[in-house]
Tab-separated table of C-alpha atoms in Angstrom:
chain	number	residue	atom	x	y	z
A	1	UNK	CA	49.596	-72.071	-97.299
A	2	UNK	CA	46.756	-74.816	-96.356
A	3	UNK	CA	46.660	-76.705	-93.916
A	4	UNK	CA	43.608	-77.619	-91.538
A	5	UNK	CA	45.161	-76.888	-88.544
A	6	UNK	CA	48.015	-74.845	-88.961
A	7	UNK	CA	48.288	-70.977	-88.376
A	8	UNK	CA	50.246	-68.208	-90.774
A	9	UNK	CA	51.176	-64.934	-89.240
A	10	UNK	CA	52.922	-62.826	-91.231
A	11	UNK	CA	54.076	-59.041	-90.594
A	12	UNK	CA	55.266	-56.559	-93.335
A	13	UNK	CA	56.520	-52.719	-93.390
A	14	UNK	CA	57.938	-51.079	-96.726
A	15	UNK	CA	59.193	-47.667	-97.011
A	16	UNK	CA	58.648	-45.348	-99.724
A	17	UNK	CA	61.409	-42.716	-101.092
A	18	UNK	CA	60.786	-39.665	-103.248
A	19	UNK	CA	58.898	-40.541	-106.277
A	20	UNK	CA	58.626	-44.255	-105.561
A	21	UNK	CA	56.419	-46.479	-106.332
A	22	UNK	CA	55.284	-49.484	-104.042
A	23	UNK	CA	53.207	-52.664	-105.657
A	24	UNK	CA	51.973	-55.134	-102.908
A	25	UNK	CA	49.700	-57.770	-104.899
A	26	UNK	CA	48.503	-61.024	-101.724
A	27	UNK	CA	46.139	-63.967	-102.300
A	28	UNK	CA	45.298	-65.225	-99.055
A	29	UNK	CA	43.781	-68.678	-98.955
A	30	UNK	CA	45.317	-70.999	-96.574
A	31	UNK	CA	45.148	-71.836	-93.344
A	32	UNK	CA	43.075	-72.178	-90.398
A	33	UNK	CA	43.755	-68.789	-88.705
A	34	UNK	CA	45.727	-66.493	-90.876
A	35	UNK	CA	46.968	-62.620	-90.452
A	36	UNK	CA	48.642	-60.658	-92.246
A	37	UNK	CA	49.790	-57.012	-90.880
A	38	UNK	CA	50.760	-55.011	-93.722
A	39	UNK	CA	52.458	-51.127	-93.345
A	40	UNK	CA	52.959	-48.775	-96.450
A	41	UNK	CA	55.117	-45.401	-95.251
A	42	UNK	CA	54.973	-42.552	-97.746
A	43	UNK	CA	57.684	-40.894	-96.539
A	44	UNK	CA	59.193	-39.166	-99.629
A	45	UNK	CA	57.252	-36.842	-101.770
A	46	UNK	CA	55.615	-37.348	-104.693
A	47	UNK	CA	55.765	-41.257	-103.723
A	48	UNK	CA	52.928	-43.519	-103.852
A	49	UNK	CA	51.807	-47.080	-103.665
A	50	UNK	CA	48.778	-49.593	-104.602
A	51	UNK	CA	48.126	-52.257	-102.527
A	52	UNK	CA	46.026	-55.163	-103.807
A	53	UNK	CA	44.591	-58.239	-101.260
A	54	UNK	CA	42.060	-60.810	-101.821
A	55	UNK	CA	41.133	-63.511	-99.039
A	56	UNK	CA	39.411	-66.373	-99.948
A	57	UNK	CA	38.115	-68.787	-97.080
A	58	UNK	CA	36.042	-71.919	-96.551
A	59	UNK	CA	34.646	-74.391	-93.943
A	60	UNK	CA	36.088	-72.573	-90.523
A	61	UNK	CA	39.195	-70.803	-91.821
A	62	UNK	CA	39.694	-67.252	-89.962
A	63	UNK	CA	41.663	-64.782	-92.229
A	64	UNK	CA	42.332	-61.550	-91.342
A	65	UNK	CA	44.334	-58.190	-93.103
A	66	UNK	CA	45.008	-55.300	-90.795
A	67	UNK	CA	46.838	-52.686	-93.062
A	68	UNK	CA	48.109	-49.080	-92.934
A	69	UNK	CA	49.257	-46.627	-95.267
A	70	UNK	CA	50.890	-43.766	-94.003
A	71	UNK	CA	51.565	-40.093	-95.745
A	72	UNK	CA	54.039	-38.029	-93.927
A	73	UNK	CA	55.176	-36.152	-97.213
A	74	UNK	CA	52.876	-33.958	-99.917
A	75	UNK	CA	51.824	-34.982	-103.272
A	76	UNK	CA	51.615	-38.573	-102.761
A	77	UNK	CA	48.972	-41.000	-104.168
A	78	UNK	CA	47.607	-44.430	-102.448
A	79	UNK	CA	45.090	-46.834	-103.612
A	80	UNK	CA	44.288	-49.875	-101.638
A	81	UNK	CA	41.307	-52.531	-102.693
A	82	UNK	CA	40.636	-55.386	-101.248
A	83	UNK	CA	38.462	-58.190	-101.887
A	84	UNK	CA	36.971	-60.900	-99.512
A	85	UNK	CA	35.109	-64.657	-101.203
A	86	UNK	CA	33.537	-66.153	-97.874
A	87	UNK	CA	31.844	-69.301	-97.289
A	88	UNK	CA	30.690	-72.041	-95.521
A	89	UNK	CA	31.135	-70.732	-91.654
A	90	UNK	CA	34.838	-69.193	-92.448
A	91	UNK	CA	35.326	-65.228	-91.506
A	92	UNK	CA	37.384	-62.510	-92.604
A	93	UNK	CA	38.535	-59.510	-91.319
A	94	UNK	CA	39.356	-56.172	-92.934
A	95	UNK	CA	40.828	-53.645	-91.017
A	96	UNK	CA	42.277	-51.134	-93.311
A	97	UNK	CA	43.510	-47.274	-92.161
A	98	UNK	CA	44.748	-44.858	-94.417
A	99	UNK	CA	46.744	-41.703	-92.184
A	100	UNK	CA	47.094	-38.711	-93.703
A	101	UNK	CA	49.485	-35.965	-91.804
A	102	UNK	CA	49.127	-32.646	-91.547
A	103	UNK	CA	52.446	-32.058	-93.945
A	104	UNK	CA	50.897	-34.178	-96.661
A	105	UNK	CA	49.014	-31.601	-98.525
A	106	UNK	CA	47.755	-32.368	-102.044
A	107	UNK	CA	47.606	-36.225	-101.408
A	108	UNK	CA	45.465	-38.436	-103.103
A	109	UNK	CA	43.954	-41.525	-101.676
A	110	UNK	CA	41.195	-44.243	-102.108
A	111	UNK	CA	40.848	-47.570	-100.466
A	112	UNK	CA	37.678	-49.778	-100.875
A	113	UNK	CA	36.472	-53.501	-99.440
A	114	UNK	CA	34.065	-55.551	-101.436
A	115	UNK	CA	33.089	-58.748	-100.020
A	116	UNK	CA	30.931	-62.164	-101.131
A	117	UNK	CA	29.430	-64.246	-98.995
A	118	UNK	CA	28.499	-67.356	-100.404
A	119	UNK	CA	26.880	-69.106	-97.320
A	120	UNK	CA	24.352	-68.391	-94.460
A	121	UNK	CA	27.170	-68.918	-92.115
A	122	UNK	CA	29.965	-66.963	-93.677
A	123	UNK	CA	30.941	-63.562	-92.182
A	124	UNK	CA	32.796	-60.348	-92.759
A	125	UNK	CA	34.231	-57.863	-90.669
A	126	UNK	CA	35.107	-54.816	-92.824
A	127	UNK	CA	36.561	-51.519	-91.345
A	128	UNK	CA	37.886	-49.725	-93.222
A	129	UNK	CA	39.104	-45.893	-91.911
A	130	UNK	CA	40.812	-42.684	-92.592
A	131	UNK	CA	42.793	-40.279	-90.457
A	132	UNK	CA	43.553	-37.239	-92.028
A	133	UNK	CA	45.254	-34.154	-90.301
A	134	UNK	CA	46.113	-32.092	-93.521
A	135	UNK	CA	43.001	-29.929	-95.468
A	136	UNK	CA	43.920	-30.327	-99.325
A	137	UNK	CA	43.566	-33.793	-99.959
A	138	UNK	CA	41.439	-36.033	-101.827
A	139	UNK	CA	40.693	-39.109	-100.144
A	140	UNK	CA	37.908	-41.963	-100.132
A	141	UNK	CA	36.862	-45.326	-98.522
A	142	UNK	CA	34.375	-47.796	-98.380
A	143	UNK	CA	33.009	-50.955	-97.918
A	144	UNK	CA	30.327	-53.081	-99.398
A	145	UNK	CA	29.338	-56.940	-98.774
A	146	UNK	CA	27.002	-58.981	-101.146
A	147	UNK	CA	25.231	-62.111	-101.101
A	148	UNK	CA	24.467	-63.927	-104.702
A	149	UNK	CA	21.113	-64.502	-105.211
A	150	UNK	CA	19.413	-67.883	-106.195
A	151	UNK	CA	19.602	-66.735	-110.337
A	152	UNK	CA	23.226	-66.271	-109.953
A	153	UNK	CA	23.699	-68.972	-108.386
A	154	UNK	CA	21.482	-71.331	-110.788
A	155	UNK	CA	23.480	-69.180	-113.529
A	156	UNK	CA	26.625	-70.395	-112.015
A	157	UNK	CA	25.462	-73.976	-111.877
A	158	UNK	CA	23.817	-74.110	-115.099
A	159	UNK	CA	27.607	-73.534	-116.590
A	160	UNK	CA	29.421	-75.753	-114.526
A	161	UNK	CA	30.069	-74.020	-111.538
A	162	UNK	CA	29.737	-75.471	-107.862
């Protein structure tokens, strides 16, 4: 959706049976304000999901993820990423939780943020978190937010690129 004014709100919760396997793929770009609440339940075991979001946002757009993927069950696998393309004076907001219950033994989990700012002015809240109650798991987050430089940039423009 785009539109200069308008606002998208959007919630979403899937569940996830024994040895199933969730795909959520979202391009965010439109929009003034935008959110997007996303919920992944791991309630069966062995089940697992991989979550994919990019935001992209210019001039004064606001878009913002809150997620959470939730293991209530053993042996199950997540893997979130995330990616954020900022400029002019737009924001966006990453606040990502991964829960891990004390049940959900041997379960395997990464989530990460990565973020460009390609303006002074743009900005990026990034949070992402883990919860974990169980003591055999394998689980990672992170978050990291880069500015190009003025060779990538003259790089860029040199091949065609504004």
């Amino acid at each position: 959706q785009r539109g200069e004014e308008s606002s998208f709100m959007e919630s979403l919760t899937a569940e996830v049976a024994a040895k199933g396997d969730y795909r959520l793929r979202v391009v965010q770009t439109g929009a003034r304000i935008a959110r997007l609440n996303a919920a992944v339940l791991l309630t069966g075991d062995a089940s697992s999901c991989d979550v994919s979001t990019t935001m992209v946002a210019r001039d004064s757009q606001q878009l913002d993820l809150h997620s959470l993927i939730h293991h209530s069950v053993a042996a199950g696998s997540s893997k979130q990423q995330h990616k954020n393309v900022v400029a002019d004076s737009a924001e966006c907001i990453f606040k990502g939780s991964i829960r891990v219950d004390k049940e959900a033994q041997q379960t395997r989990s990464s989530q990460i943020c990565r973020s460009l700012l390609l303006s002074k002015k743009a900005r990026v809240k990034a949070m992402p978190s883990l919860q974990i109650q169980a003591d055999n798991v394998a689980c990672s987050h992170g978050a990291a937010v880069t500015e190009l430089d003025e060779r990538e940039v003259f790089y860029m423009a040199s091949r065609g690129l504004d």
